[in-house]
Structures are given as C-alpha cells and as structure tokens.
C-alpha cells in the first residue's frame, strides 16, 4: 500500500491553487511561444520560453508532492 499523507495534501492545497493559476499563465505563454517559434524558427529564445512555460504547467503537482513529502505519515 502506498504512503498516505492527507495532512500534507491539505496544507499544500492553497499553494497548489496558486500554482494552478501560474500554470494557466504558463499554458498561455507556451501557446504564444509555440506560435512564435513556428513563425521564426531561427530564434532559439522562443524554445527557452516554451520550456519555462512547461515548467510552470507542471508546478502544481511539484508543489503538492513537496508538501506531502515534508510531513511524515
């Protein structure tokens, strides 16, 4: 059976909601960066921008995992 840490999940939930808003911003940045990189493939900065946006999209899950790892069962 996997480890159960509901307290870490509940404490991290407000921070995950904030991270969710940031992930939506990241999704918008990713779409804009993808369109711009298709229009001008010679600009490498758009690829870096898209990678940053993907990291923002993954942020809520990272926040919840960090909080659940901090609280022992």
CSV table of C-alpha atoms in Angstrom, one decimal:
chain,number,residue,atom,x,y,z
A,1,UNK,CA,0.0,0.0,0.0
A,2,UNK,CA,1.3,3.5,-0.8
A,3,UNK,CA,2.0,6.0,1.8
A,4,UNK,CA,-0.9,8.1,2.9
A,5,UNK,CA,-0.2,11.7,3.9
A,6,UNK,CA,-3.6,13.6,3.8
A,7,UNK,CA,-2.3,16.4,6.1
A,8,UNK,CA,0.5,17.3,3.7
A,9,UNK,CA,-2.1,17.3,0.9
A,10,UNK,CA,-4.4,19.6,2.8
A,11,UNK,CA,-1.7,22.0,3.8
A,12,UNK,CA,-0.3,22.2,0.3
A,13,UNK,CA,-3.7,22.7,-1.3
A,14,UNK,CA,-3.8,26.5,-1.1
A,15,UNK,CA,-0.3,26.8,-2.5
A,16,UNK,CA,-1.2,24.3,-5.3
A,17,UNK,CA,-4.2,26.5,-6.2
A,18,UNK,CA,-1.9,29.5,-6.6
A,19,UNK,CA,0.4,27.3,-8.6
A,20,UNK,CA,-2.6,26.3,-10.8
A,21,UNK,CA,-3.1,29.9,-11.7
A,22,UNK,CA,0.6,30.2,-12.6
A,23,UNK,CA,0.2,27.1,-14.7
A,24,UNK,CA,-2.6,28.6,-16.7
A,25,UNK,CA,-0.3,31.6,-17.3
A,26,UNK,CA,2.3,29.1,-18.4
A,27,UNK,CA,-0.1,27.5,-20.8
A,28,UNK,CA,-0.8,30.8,-22.5
A,29,UNK,CA,2.9,31.6,-22.7
A,30,UNK,CA,3.5,28.1,-24.1
A,31,UNK,CA,0.9,28.7,-26.9
A,32,UNK,CA,2.3,32.1,-27.8
A,33,UNK,CA,5.9,30.8,-27.7
A,34,UNK,CA,5.0,27.8,-29.9
A,35,UNK,CA,3.3,30.1,-32.5
A,36,UNK,CA,6.3,32.5,-32.5
A,37,UNK,CA,8.8,29.6,-32.8
A,38,UNK,CA,6.8,28.3,-35.8
A,39,UNK,CA,6.9,31.8,-37.4
A,40,UNK,CA,10.5,32.3,-36.8
A,41,UNK,CA,12.4,29.0,-36.2
A,42,UNK,CA,15.8,30.8,-36.1
A,43,UNK,CA,15.0,32.4,-32.7
A,44,UNK,CA,16.1,30.0,-30.0
A,45,UNK,CA,14.8,32.2,-27.2
A,46,UNK,CA,11.2,31.1,-28.0
A,47,UNK,CA,12.2,27.5,-27.3
A,48,UNK,CA,13.5,28.5,-23.9
A,49,UNK,CA,10.3,30.4,-23.3
A,50,UNK,CA,8.3,27.3,-24.2
A,51,UNK,CA,10.4,25.2,-21.8
A,52,UNK,CA,9.8,27.7,-19.0
A,53,UNK,CA,6.1,27.6,-19.7
A,54,UNK,CA,6.0,23.8,-19.5
A,55,UNK,CA,7.8,24.0,-16.1
A,56,UNK,CA,5.0,26.4,-14.9
A,57,UNK,CA,2.4,24.0,-16.1
A,58,UNK,CA,3.9,21.2,-14.0
A,59,UNK,CA,4.2,23.4,-10.9
A,60,UNK,CA,1.0,22.4,-9.1
A,61,UNK,CA,2.0,18.8,-9.0
A,62,UNK,CA,5.5,19.6,-7.8
A,63,UNK,CA,4.1,21.8,-5.0
A,64,UNK,CA,1.7,19.0,-3.8
A,65,UNK,CA,4.5,16.4,-3.9
A,66,UNK,CA,6.8,18.6,-2.0
A,67,UNK,CA,4.3,19.3,0.8
A,68,UNK,CA,3.3,15.6,1.1
A,69,UNK,CA,7.0,14.6,1.3
A,70,UNK,CA,7.6,17.1,4.2
A,71,UNK,CA,5.0,15.6,6.5
A,72,UNK,CA,5.7,12.1,7.9
A,73,UNK,CA,2.8,9.6,8.0
